[in-house]
Amino acid sequence: MMPANREISLTQETVRYHWNNVPEVKYDNWLRLRGEQNIFDTENFTAPGYPWMLQIEPTNLCNLSCPFCPSGRKEDPDKRRRHMTLKEFRSIIDDMERYLLFAVLWDWGEPFMNPELPEMIRYASAHDVRTATCTNGHFLQDEAYVERILNSGLSTLVVAIDSLNEEYYLRHRTGGDLAKAVSGLEKLVELKKRVNSKTLIDLRMVVMKDNEKELPEMIGFARKIRVDKFTVKTVNPGCGVTSMDGDGIPENPECRQEAGCTKVWKMANVLANGDVVPCCYDFSAEMKVGNINEKPLTRIWNGPEYRELRKNIFFKKKRNLKCRVCTVSYPLAVGARFPGRRDFHAGAIRQATDYIYKLRKFVLQ
């Protein structure tokens, strides 16, 4: 009898990923964690499997000073500001390779500032781990580095440009250079063709109150520049010392976000210094449950600190400041985190099947 072809398909930030012939241990682990229903061990608070997805921070350094970003506001202590090393990254993959399917390689820094990022991606790809990373576009001028990225096996590269209006752009991408980011994106698209890379290029617009009506212009720009995909993502105004909901949250309710949070049972974040935290909102590691340089993640995952954290979040979520101001729990939100997207193929715009018509109607009217 022929062995069953264990296939996995999943969507991460509107991109569909697929695996064939998945090893049995990895496939069974994914099955245990994939359900969205809250079937959790609320007695011992042990997760039913290991994370099939991790968010790993290549660096917490950034060239910009964005006002909505805790890294840009320099809220992270100087002693923690560093690049993750390739050796540290490899130790995570080696430890988790039996379970890991996907690695998100960004958090609160500019990933392209880490000179070893291409080798990190290549190592993950060699272990059949799909990867996504992002950039603010200012390092796309370095053709040799970008070519290493495009030849690394990277699945998706997000380029964040929120506006083509220089005044607005500089207000929210403080210290940036709009012309440099745009020309870098143009060079990226051309280089991808030249090296025949399969990396999907996603132009990302972070939507806020004062740029949401620029959406038609940004869609036109994405089509003209011939990126593979255009996505709209809601701003995270509540992350940091002070909630900034009123300053940044879009007026259009379709651009806001709300969702129940089960991350603490299904995935983890590894910060640049190796600290393990439950999610990206804990940029300052206030809910730290371990460090991968002291103990492997497979031992941290269901250890006493992580189980105690799950218990506290389950019973005392509203008492936890990070959970209380997290935009996933934002009380005014009524929509999804990614309310809209456009996919592009051969330079032609195609209406995505799950694009919310109300958003399009609101913005284009």
mmCIF file of C-alpha atoms in Angstrom:
data_model
loop_
_atom_site.group_PDB
_atom_site.id
_atom_site.type_symbol
_atom_site.label_atom_id
_atom_site.label_comp_id
_atom_site.label_asym_id
_atom_site.label_seq_id
_atom_site.Cartn_x
_atom_site.Cartn_y
_atom_site.Cartn_z
ATOM 1 C CA MET A 1 0.000 0.000 0.000
ATOM 2 C CA MET A 2 1.284 3.421 -0.961
ATOM 3 C CA PRO A 3 1.827 5.795 2.014
ATOM 4 C CA ALA A 4 -0.680 8.635 2.286
ATOM 5 C CA ASN A 5 0.479 11.987 0.948
ATOM 6 C CA ARG A 6 0.257 14.189 4.018
ATOM 7 C CA GLU A 7 -0.521 17.628 2.589
ATOM 8 C CA ILE A 8 -0.881 20.887 4.485
ATOM 9 C CA SER A 9 -2.316 24.148 3.146
ATOM 10 C CA LEU A 10 -2.674 27.223 5.269
ATOM 11 C CA THR A 11 -3.096 30.957 4.899
ATOM 12 C CA GLN A 12 -0.832 33.384 6.723
ATOM 13 C CA GLU A 13 -1.527 37.120 6.314
ATOM 14 C CA THR A 14 -3.644 36.405 3.186
ATOM 15 C CA VAL A 15 -0.920 34.336 1.449
ATOM 16 C CA ARG A 16 -1.612 30.642 0.819
ATOM 17 C CA TYR A 17 1.210 28.185 1.539
ATOM 18 C CA HIS A 18 1.340 24.489 0.697
ATOM 19 C CA TRP A 19 3.429 21.479 1.811
ATOM 20 C CA ASN A 20 3.549 17.988 0.263
ATOM 21 C CA ASN A 21 4.719 14.750 1.870
ATOM 22 C CA VAL A 22 4.899 16.226 5.352
ATOM 23 C CA PRO A 23 6.622 13.958 7.912
ATOM 24 C CA GLU A 24 4.130 12.166 10.126
ATOM 25 C CA VAL A 25 5.239 13.808 13.388
ATOM 26 C CA LYS A 26 5.002 17.304 11.914
ATOM 27 C CA TYR A 27 1.640 16.551 10.277
ATOM 28 C CA ASP A 28 0.113 15.134 13.474
ATOM 29 C CA ASN A 29 1.379 18.112 15.468
ATOM 30 C CA TRP A 30 -0.238 20.522 13.005
ATOM 31 C CA LEU A 31 -3.547 18.643 13.235
ATOM 32 C CA ARG A 32 -3.546 19.009 17.029
ATOM 33 C CA LEU A 33 -3.079 22.783 16.852
ATOM 34 C CA ARG A 34 -4.923 23.882 13.727
ATOM 35 C CA GLY A 35 -8.440 24.091 15.188
ATOM 36 C CA GLU A 36 -9.737 27.482 16.239
ATOM 37 C CA GLN A 37 -12.140 26.060 18.821
ATOM 38 C CA ASN A 38 -11.049 26.615 22.406
ATOM 39 C CA ILE A 39 -10.369 22.981 23.313
ATOM 40 C CA PHE A 40 -7.547 23.573 25.751
ATOM 41 C CA ASP A 41 -6.284 21.977 28.948
ATOM 42 C CA THR A 42 -7.578 24.443 31.537
ATOM 43 C CA GLU A 43 -6.472 22.255 34.433
ATOM 44 C CA ASN A 44 -2.733 21.887 33.784
ATOM 45 C CA PHE A 45 -2.529 24.490 30.963
ATOM 46 C CA THR A 46 -0.360 22.253 28.820
ATOM 47 C CA ALA A 47 -0.531 22.974 25.075
ATOM 48 C CA PRO A 48 -1.657 19.998 22.937
ATOM 49 C CA GLY A 49 1.337 20.266 20.597
ATOM 50 C CA TYR A 50 4.364 22.337 19.698
ATOM 51 C CA PRO A 51 4.130 25.573 17.677
ATOM 52 C CA TRP A 52 3.962 25.023 13.932
ATOM 53 C CA MET A 53 4.661 28.744 13.524
ATOM 54 C CA LEU A 54 7.147 31.006 15.270
ATOM 55 C CA GLN A 55 7.755 34.725 15.050
ATOM 56 C CA ILE A 56 11.499 35.260 15.289
ATOM 57 C CA GLU A 57 13.042 38.723 15.586
ATOM 58 C CA PRO A 58 16.241 38.987 13.484
ATOM 59 C CA THR A 59 16.993 42.360 15.071
ATOM 60 C CA ASN A 60 15.363 44.998 17.259
ATOM 61 C CA LEU A 61 17.400 47.785 15.675
ATOM 62 C CA CYS A 62 15.767 50.096 13.153
ATOM 63 C CA ASN A 63 16.805 53.016 10.982
ATOM 64 C CA LEU A 64 13.468 54.801 11.486
ATOM 65 C CA SER A 65 11.707 56.377 14.487
ATOM 66 C CA CYS A 66 8.067 55.655 13.743
ATOM 67 C CA PRO A 67 5.784 57.155 16.441
ATOM 68 C CA PHE A 68 3.475 54.107 16.613
ATOM 69 C CA CYS A 69 6.368 51.680 17.106
ATOM 70 C CA PRO A 70 7.889 51.062 20.551
ATOM 71 C CA SER A 71 11.255 50.493 18.900
ATOM 72 C CA GLY A 72 10.931 53.812 17.075
ATOM 73 C CA ARG A 73 10.007 55.491 20.358
ATOM 74 C CA LYS A 74 13.109 53.903 21.957
ATOM 75 C CA GLU A 75 11.018 52.221 24.671
ATOM 76 C CA ASP A 76 13.170 49.096 24.527
ATOM 77 C CA PRO A 77 16.186 49.278 26.890
ATOM 78 C CA ASP A 78 19.513 49.944 25.134
ATOM 79 C CA LYS A 79 21.063 46.826 26.663
ATOM 80 C CA ARG A 80 18.572 44.637 24.751
ATOM 81 C CA ARG A 81 19.153 46.228 21.344
ATOM 82 C CA ARG A 82 21.027 43.760 19.137
ATOM 83 C CA HIS A 83 20.973 41.418 16.153
ATOM 84 C CA MET A 84 20.141 37.762 16.610
ATOM 85 C CA THR A 85 23.126 35.690 15.468
ATOM 86 C CA LEU A 86 22.997 33.016 12.797
ATOM 87 C CA LYS A 87 24.125 30.466 15.390
ATOM 88 C CA GLU A 88 21.215 31.388 17.669
ATOM 89 C CA PHE A 89 18.757 31.192 14.774
ATOM 90 C CA ARG A 90 20.043 27.786 13.701
ATOM 91 C CA SER A 91 19.602 26.468 17.241
ATOM 92 C CA ILE A 92 15.886 27.394 17.088
ATOM 93 C CA ILE A 93 15.380 25.628 13.748
ATOM 94 C CA ASP A 94 17.361 22.557 14.872
ATOM 95 C CA ASP A 95 15.308 22.317 18.056
ATOM 96 C CA MET A 96 11.927 22.821 16.348
ATOM 97 C CA GLU A 97 12.445 21.196 12.936
ATOM 98 C CA ARG A 98 10.212 18.194 13.780
ATOM 99 C CA TYR A 99 7.225 20.545 14.237
ATOM 100 C CA LEU A 100 7.890 23.870 12.530
ATOM 101 C CA LEU A 101 6.173 24.819 9.265
ATOM 102 C CA PHE A 102 6.442 28.591 9.137
ATOM 103 C CA ALA A 103 8.690 31.337 10.510
ATOM 104 C CA VAL A 104 7.763 35.024 10.500
ATOM 105 C CA LEU A 105 11.079 36.872 10.498
ATOM 106 C CA TRP A 106 10.241 40.284 11.873
ATOM 107 C CA ASP A 107 9.037 41.930 15.024
ATOM 108 C CA TRP A 108 10.136 45.375 16.284
ATOM 109 C CA GLY A 109 13.204 46.097 14.161
ATOM 110 C CA GLU A 110 14.202 46.401 10.492
ATOM 111 C CA PRO A 111 15.150 42.817 9.496
ATOM 112 C CA PHE A 112 17.356 43.942 6.596
ATOM 113 C CA MET A 113 19.755 45.535 9.086
ATOM 114 C CA ASN A 114 20.894 42.049 10.124
ATOM 115 C CA PRO A 115 23.699 41.050 7.712
ATOM 116 C CA GLU A 116 23.034 37.344 8.375
ATOM 117 C CA LEU A 117 19.322 37.449 7.466
ATOM 118 C CA PRO A 118 19.795 35.793 4.025
ATOM 119 C CA GLU A 119 21.641 32.876 5.620
ATOM 120 C CA MET A 120 18.921 32.554 8.274
ATOM 121 C CA ILE A 121 16.272 32.273 5.578
ATOM 122 C CA ARG A 122 18.366 29.790 3.603
ATOM 123 C CA TYR A 123 18.792 27.589 6.682
ATOM 124 C CA ALA A 124 15.051 27.595 7.399
ATOM 125 C CA SER A 125 14.269 26.823 3.751
ATOM 126 C CA ALA A 126 16.649 23.852 3.830
ATOM 127 C CA HIS A 127 14.469 22.445 6.636
ATOM 128 C CA ASP A 128 11.255 22.963 4.607
ATOM 129 C CA VAL A 129 10.213 25.904 6.789
ATOM 130 C CA ARG A 130 8.395 28.610 4.829
ATOM 131 C CA THR A 131 9.469 32.144 5.677
ATOM 132 C CA ALA A 132 8.191 35.694 5.443
ATOM 133 C CA THR A 133 10.081 38.854 6.272
ATOM 134 C CA CYS A 134 9.533 42.558 5.787
ATOM 135 C CA THR A 135 11.389 45.786 5.174
ATOM 136 C CA ASN A 136 10.679 49.514 5.150
ATOM 137 C CA GLY A 137 12.451 49.646 1.791
ATOM 138 C CA HIS A 138 15.490 51.713 2.694
ATOM 139 C CA PHE A 139 17.960 48.828 2.306
ATOM 140 C CA LEU A 140 16.723 47.671 -1.092
ATOM 141 C CA GLN A 141 19.409 49.771 -2.784
ATOM 142 C CA ASP A 142 22.045 47.172 -1.800
ATOM 143 C CA GLU A 143 21.700 44.889 -4.826
ATOM 144 C CA ALA A 144 24.149 42.232 -3.616
ATOM 145 C CA TYR A 145 22.331 41.860 -0.293
ATOM 146 C CA VAL A 146 18.885 41.847 -1.923
ATOM 147 C CA GLU A 147 20.017 39.196 -4.401
ATOM 148 C CA ARG A 148 21.096 37.009 -1.476
ATOM 149 C CA ILE A 149 17.600 37.472 -0.024
ATOM 150 C CA LEU A 150 15.880 36.598 -3.296
ATOM 151 C CA ASN A 151 18.024 33.478 -3.763
ATOM 152 C CA SER A 152 17.573 32.279 -0.175
ATOM 153 C CA GLY A 153 14.250 30.487 -0.645
ATOM 154 C CA LEU A 154 12.255 33.283 1.020
ATOM 155 C CA SER A 155 8.522 32.717 0.517
ATOM 156 C CA THR A 156 7.195 36.267 0.989
ATOM 157 C CA LEU A 157 8.795 39.689 1.236
ATOM 158 C CA VAL A 158 6.603 42.507 2.555
ATOM 159 C CA VAL A 159 7.650 46.055 1.648
ATOM 160 C CA ALA A 160 5.912 48.624 3.853
ATOM 161 C CA ILE A 161 5.081 51.916 2.153
ATOM 162 C CA ASP A 162 1.981 53.547 3.620
ATOM 163 C CA SER A 163 1.655 56.646 1.469
ATOM 164 C CA LEU A 164 2.971 58.375 -1.639
ATOM 165 C CA ASN A 165 2.448 61.737 0.039
ATOM 166 C CA GLU A 166 5.837 62.777 1.401
ATOM 167 C CA GLU A 167 4.440 64.911 4.226
ATOM 168 C CA TYR A 168 2.285 62.088 5.543
ATOM 169 C CA TYR A 169 4.991 59.472 4.937
ATOM 170 C CA LEU A 170 7.564 61.362 7.007
ATOM 171 C CA ARG A 171 5.051 61.940 9.784
ATOM 172 C CA HIS A 172 4.630 58.222 10.369
ATOM 173 C CA ARG A 173 7.896 56.827 8.941
ATOM 174 C CA THR A 174 10.004 59.336 10.833
ATOM 175 C CA GLY A 175 13.557 59.584 9.547
ATOM 176 C CA GLY A 176 12.656 57.864 6.305
ATOM 177 C CA ASP A 177 13.119 58.754 2.656
ATOM 178 C CA LEU A 178 10.063 58.116 0.496
ATOM 179 C CA ALA A 179 11.948 58.420 -2.804
ATOM 180 C CA LYS A 180 14.568 55.945 -1.610
ATOM 181 C CA ALA A 181 11.935 53.426 -0.497
ATOM 182 C CA VAL A 182 10.009 53.698 -3.786
ATOM 183 C CA SER A 183 13.109 53.391 -5.983
ATOM 184 C CA GLY A 184 14.259 50.461 -3.842
ATOM 185 C CA LEU A 185 10.955 48.687 -4.449
ATOM 186 C CA GLU A 186 11.300 49.293 -8.187
ATOM 187 C CA LYS A 187 14.797 47.791 -8.142
ATOM 188 C CA LEU A 188 13.529 44.837 -6.116
ATOM 189 C CA VAL A 189 10.825 44.007 -8.674
ATOM 190 C CA GLU A 190 13.327 44.217 -11.520
ATOM 191 C CA LEU A 191 15.936 42.122 -9.704
ATOM 192 C CA LYS A 192 13.375 39.441 -8.907
ATOM 193 C CA LYS A 193 12.749 39.027 -12.638
ATOM 194 C CA ARG A 194 16.447 39.003 -13.430
ATOM 195 C CA VAL A 195 17.359 36.255 -10.954
ATOM 196 C CA ASN A 196 14.105 34.351 -11.546
ATOM 197 C CA SER A 197 13.208 34.308 -7.874
ATOM 198 C CA LYS A 198 9.944 32.788 -6.673
ATOM 199 C CA THR A 199 9.689 35.127 -3.669
ATOM 200 C CA LEU A 200 6.279 36.808 -3.546
ATOM 201 C CA ILE A 201 6.592 40.601 -3.229
ATOM 202 C CA ASP A 202 3.809 42.161 -1.163
ATOM 203 C CA LEU A 203 3.433 45.938 -1.037
ATOM 204 C CA ARG A 204 1.942 46.641 2.397
ATOM 205 C CA MET A 205 -0.035 49.739 3.373
ATOM 206 C CA VAL A 206 -0.572 50.236 7.099
ATOM 207 C CA VAL A 207 -3.894 52.041 7.175
ATOM 208 C CA MET A 208 -4.601 54.820 9.686
ATOM 209 C CA LYS A 209 -7.068 57.627 10.091
ATOM 210 C CA ASP A 210 -5.095 60.124 8.000
ATOM 211 C CA ASN A 211 -4.109 57.883 5.074
ATOM 212 C CA GLU A 212 -7.109 55.575 4.573
ATOM 213 C CA LYS A 213 -8.469 57.621 1.675
ATOM 214 C CA GLU A 214 -5.209 57.158 -0.238
ATOM 215 C CA LEU A 215 -6.085 53.511 -0.869
ATOM 216 C CA PRO A 216 -7.118 54.000 -4.547
ATOM 217 C CA GLU A 217 -3.801 55.731 -5.308
ATOM 218 C CA MET A 218 -1.828 52.997 -3.557
ATOM 219 C CA ILE A 219 -3.678 50.277 -5.491
ATOM 220 C CA GLY A 220 -2.848 52.052 -8.740
ATOM 221 C CA PHE A 221 0.792 52.372 -7.721
ATOM 222 C CA ALA A 222 0.987 48.675 -6.833
ATOM 223 C CA ARG A 223 -0.449 47.731 -10.225
ATOM 224 C CA LYS A 224 1.884 50.085 -12.065
ATOM 225 C CA ILE A 225 5.014 48.885 -10.307
ATOM 226 C CA ARG A 226 4.006 45.257 -10.933
ATOM 227 C CA VAL A 227 4.351 43.806 -7.449
ATOM 228 C CA ASP A 228 2.775 40.391 -6.861
ATOM 229 C CA LYS A 229 0.420 41.497 -4.145
ATOM 230 C CA PHE A 230 -0.958 44.531 -2.333
ATOM 231 C CA THR A 231 -2.262 44.291 1.230
ATOM 232 C CA VAL A 232 -3.875 46.694 3.649
ATOM 233 C CA LYS A 233 -3.156 46.157 7.327
ATOM 234 C CA THR A 234 -4.647 47.894 10.353
ATOM 235 C CA VAL A 235 -2.295 49.937 12.517
ATOM 236 C CA ASN A 236 -1.394 48.598 15.972
ATOM 237 C CA PRO A 237 -1.875 51.789 18.007
ATOM 238 C CA GLY A 238 -2.097 50.188 21.431
ATOM 239 C CA CYS A 239 1.360 48.639 21.551
ATOM 240 C CA GLY A 240 3.805 50.326 23.851
ATOM 241 C CA VAL A 241 3.810 52.309 27.052
ATOM 242 C CA THR A 242 0.789 54.403 26.126
ATOM 243 C CA SER A 243 -2.258 53.438 24.106
ATOM 244 C CA MET A 244 -2.619 55.659 21.042
ATOM 245 C CA ASP A 245 -5.963 54.284 19.813
ATOM 246 C CA GLY A 246 -7.629 57.633 19.241
ATOM 247 C CA ASP A 247 -4.693 59.068 17.308
ATOM 248 C CA GLY A 248 -4.320 56.277 14.801
ATOM 249 C CA ILE A 249 -7.321 53.975 14.561
ATOM 250 C CA PRO A 250 -9.086 54.420 11.191
ATOM 251 C CA GLU A 251 -12.575 55.940 11.165
ATOM 252 C CA ASN A 252 -13.792 53.300 8.724
ATOM 253 C CA PRO A 253 -14.873 50.363 10.923
ATOM 254 C CA GLU A 254 -13.946 47.889 8.153
ATOM 255 C CA CYS A 255 -10.296 48.896 8.665
ATOM 256 C CA ARG A 256 -10.313 48.098 12.380
ATOM 257 C CA GLN A 257 -9.555 44.789 13.999
ATOM 258 C CA GLU A 258 -10.771 42.422 16.656
ATOM 259 C CA ALA A 259 -10.258 38.714 17.220
ATOM 260 C CA GLY A 260 -10.127 36.218 20.000
ATOM 261 C CA CYS A 261 -6.529 35.416 21.029
ATOM 262 C CA THR A 262 -5.280 31.832 21.215
ATOM 263 C CA LYS A 263 -1.630 32.566 20.459
ATOM 264 C CA VAL A 264 -0.423 31.524 23.885
ATOM 265 C CA TRP A 265 -1.475 27.952 23.063
ATOM 266 C CA LYS A 266 -0.248 27.790 19.462
ATOM 267 C CA MET A 267 2.810 29.909 18.766
ATOM 268 C CA ALA A 268 5.569 31.877 20.412
ATOM 269 C CA ASN A 269 7.821 34.847 19.726
ATOM 270 C CA VAL A 270 11.575 34.724 20.081
ATOM 271 C CA LEU A 271 13.132 38.162 20.512
ATOM 272 C CA ALA A 272 16.527 39.165 19.169
ATOM 273 C CA ASN A 273 18.261 38.375 22.473
ATOM 274 C CA GLY A 274 16.633 34.928 22.684
ATOM 275 C CA ASP A 275 13.856 35.817 25.142
ATOM 276 C CA VAL A 276 10.678 33.802 24.570
ATOM 277 C CA VAL A 277 7.407 35.744 24.931
ATOM 278 C CA PRO A 278 3.806 34.849 24.055
ATOM 279 C CA CYS A 279 3.296 37.356 21.247
ATOM 280 C CA CYS A 280 4.667 40.399 19.423
ATOM 281 C CA TYR A 281 2.822 42.826 21.709
ATOM 282 C CA ASP A 282 5.201 41.943 24.528
ATOM 283 C CA PHE A 283 8.139 43.787 22.932
ATOM 284 C CA SER A 284 9.687 44.530 26.350
ATOM 285 C CA ALA A 285 9.531 40.879 27.521
ATOM 286 C CA GLU A 286 7.355 41.609 30.556
ATOM 287 C CA MET A 287 5.797 38.148 30.126
ATOM 288 C CA LYS A 288 9.067 36.356 29.398
ATOM 289 C CA VAL A 289 8.896 32.600 29.959
ATOM 290 C CA GLY A 290 12.481 31.659 29.110
ATOM 291 C CA ASN A 291 15.420 32.235 26.772
ATOM 292 C CA ILE A 292 16.491 29.907 23.957
ATOM 293 C CA ASN A 293 20.165 30.513 24.800
ATOM 294 C CA GLU A 294 19.566 28.969 28.229
ATOM 295 C CA LYS A 295 16.994 26.284 27.440
ATOM 296 C CA PRO A 296 15.607 25.003 24.086
ATOM 297 C CA LEU A 297 12.123 26.110 23.126
ATOM 298 C CA THR A 298 10.833 22.542 23.159
ATOM 299 C CA ARG A 299 11.559 22.487 26.905
ATOM 300 C CA ILE A 300 10.250 26.009 27.525
ATOM 301 C CA TRP A 301 6.950 25.474 25.677
ATOM 302 C CA ASN A 302 5.185 23.371 28.301
ATOM 303 C CA GLY A 303 7.428 24.268 31.198
ATOM 304 C CA PRO A 304 6.075 25.715 34.455
ATOM 305 C CA GLU A 305 6.546 29.376 33.431
ATOM 306 C CA TYR A 306 4.616 28.993 30.158
ATOM 307 C CA ARG A 307 1.822 27.004 31.808
ATOM 308 C CA GLU A 308 1.503 29.638 34.532
ATOM 309 C CA LEU A 309 1.325 32.351 31.883
ATOM 310 C CA ARG A 310 -1.497 30.529 30.052
ATOM 311 C CA LYS A 311 -3.324 30.198 33.352
ATOM 312 C CA ASN A 312 -2.978 33.907 34.158
ATOM 313 C CA ILE A 313 -4.123 34.977 30.695
ATOM 314 C CA PHE A 314 -7.067 32.584 30.846
ATOM 315 C CA PHE A 315 -8.304 33.755 34.236
ATOM 316 C CA LYS A 316 -6.912 37.270 34.596
ATOM 317 C CA LYS A 317 -6.602 38.675 31.077
ATOM 318 C CA LYS A 318 -8.104 42.051 31.959
ATOM 319 C CA ARG A 319 -5.572 42.520 34.757
ATOM 320 C CA ASN A 320 -2.665 42.106 32.347
ATOM 321 C CA LEU A 321 -1.707 45.486 30.878
ATOM 322 C CA LYS A 322 -0.282 44.032 27.655
ATOM 323 C CA CYS A 323 -3.458 42.022 27.035
ATOM 324 C CA ARG A 324 -5.749 44.884 28.042
ATOM 325 C CA VAL A 325 -4.336 47.391 25.528
ATOM 326 C CA CYS A 326 -3.559 44.822 22.809
ATOM 327 C CA THR A 327 -5.320 45.790 19.572
ATOM 328 C CA VAL A 328 -6.542 42.213 19.148
ATOM 329 C CA SER A 329 -8.772 43.016 22.122
ATOM 330 C CA TYR A 330 -9.506 46.594 21.030
ATOM 331 C CA PRO A 331 -13.104 47.185 22.167
ATOM 332 C CA LEU A 332 -14.157 49.383 19.257
ATOM 333 C CA ALA A 333 -12.892 47.025 16.579
ATOM 334 C CA VAL A 334 -15.435 45.269 14.369
ATOM 335 C CA GLY A 335 -13.381 44.106 11.387
ATOM 336 C CA ALA A 336 -10.354 41.982 10.565
ATOM 337 C CA ARG A 337 -6.655 42.722 10.829
ATOM 338 C CA PHE A 338 -6.252 42.419 7.060
ATOM 339 C CA PRO A 339 -9.452 43.995 5.729
ATOM 340 C CA GLY A 340 -8.321 44.089 2.116
ATOM 341 C CA ARG A 341 -5.851 42.840 -0.419
ATOM 342 C CA ARG A 342 -5.158 42.855 -4.157
ATOM 343 C CA ASP A 343 -3.302 40.097 -5.985
ATOM 344 C CA PHE A 344 -1.411 40.952 -9.171
ATOM 345 C CA HIS A 345 -0.413 38.560 -11.930
ATOM 346 C CA ALA A 346 1.352 39.531 -15.161
ATOM 347 C CA GLY A 347 0.784 43.176 -14.310
ATOM 348 C CA ALA A 348 -2.993 42.876 -14.307
ATOM 349 C CA ILE A 349 -5.098 43.591 -11.232
ATOM 350 C CA ARG A 350 -7.384 40.834 -10.040
ATOM 351 C CA GLN A 351 -10.150 41.173 -7.501
ATOM 352 C CA ALA A 352 -9.311 38.923 -4.565
ATOM 353 C CA THR A 353 -12.172 36.689 -3.505
ATOM 354 C CA ASP A 354 -12.039 37.710 0.135
ATOM 355 C CA TYR A 355 -11.608 41.468 -0.361
ATOM 356 C CA ILE A 356 -14.266 43.252 1.619
ATOM 357 C CA TYR A 357 -16.542 45.186 -0.712
ATOM 358 C CA LYS A 358 -17.609 47.612 1.997
ATOM 359 C CA LEU A 359 -14.012 48.752 2.448
ATOM 360 C CA ARG A 360 -13.638 49.421 -1.261
ATOM 361 C CA LYS A 361 -16.915 51.312 -1.359
ATOM 362 C CA PHE A 362 -15.989 53.411 1.688
ATOM 363 C CA VAL A 363 -12.561 54.401 0.386
ATOM 364 C CA LEU A 364 -13.338 54.920 -3.268
ATOM 365 C CA GLN A 365 -16.509 56.947 -2.851
#
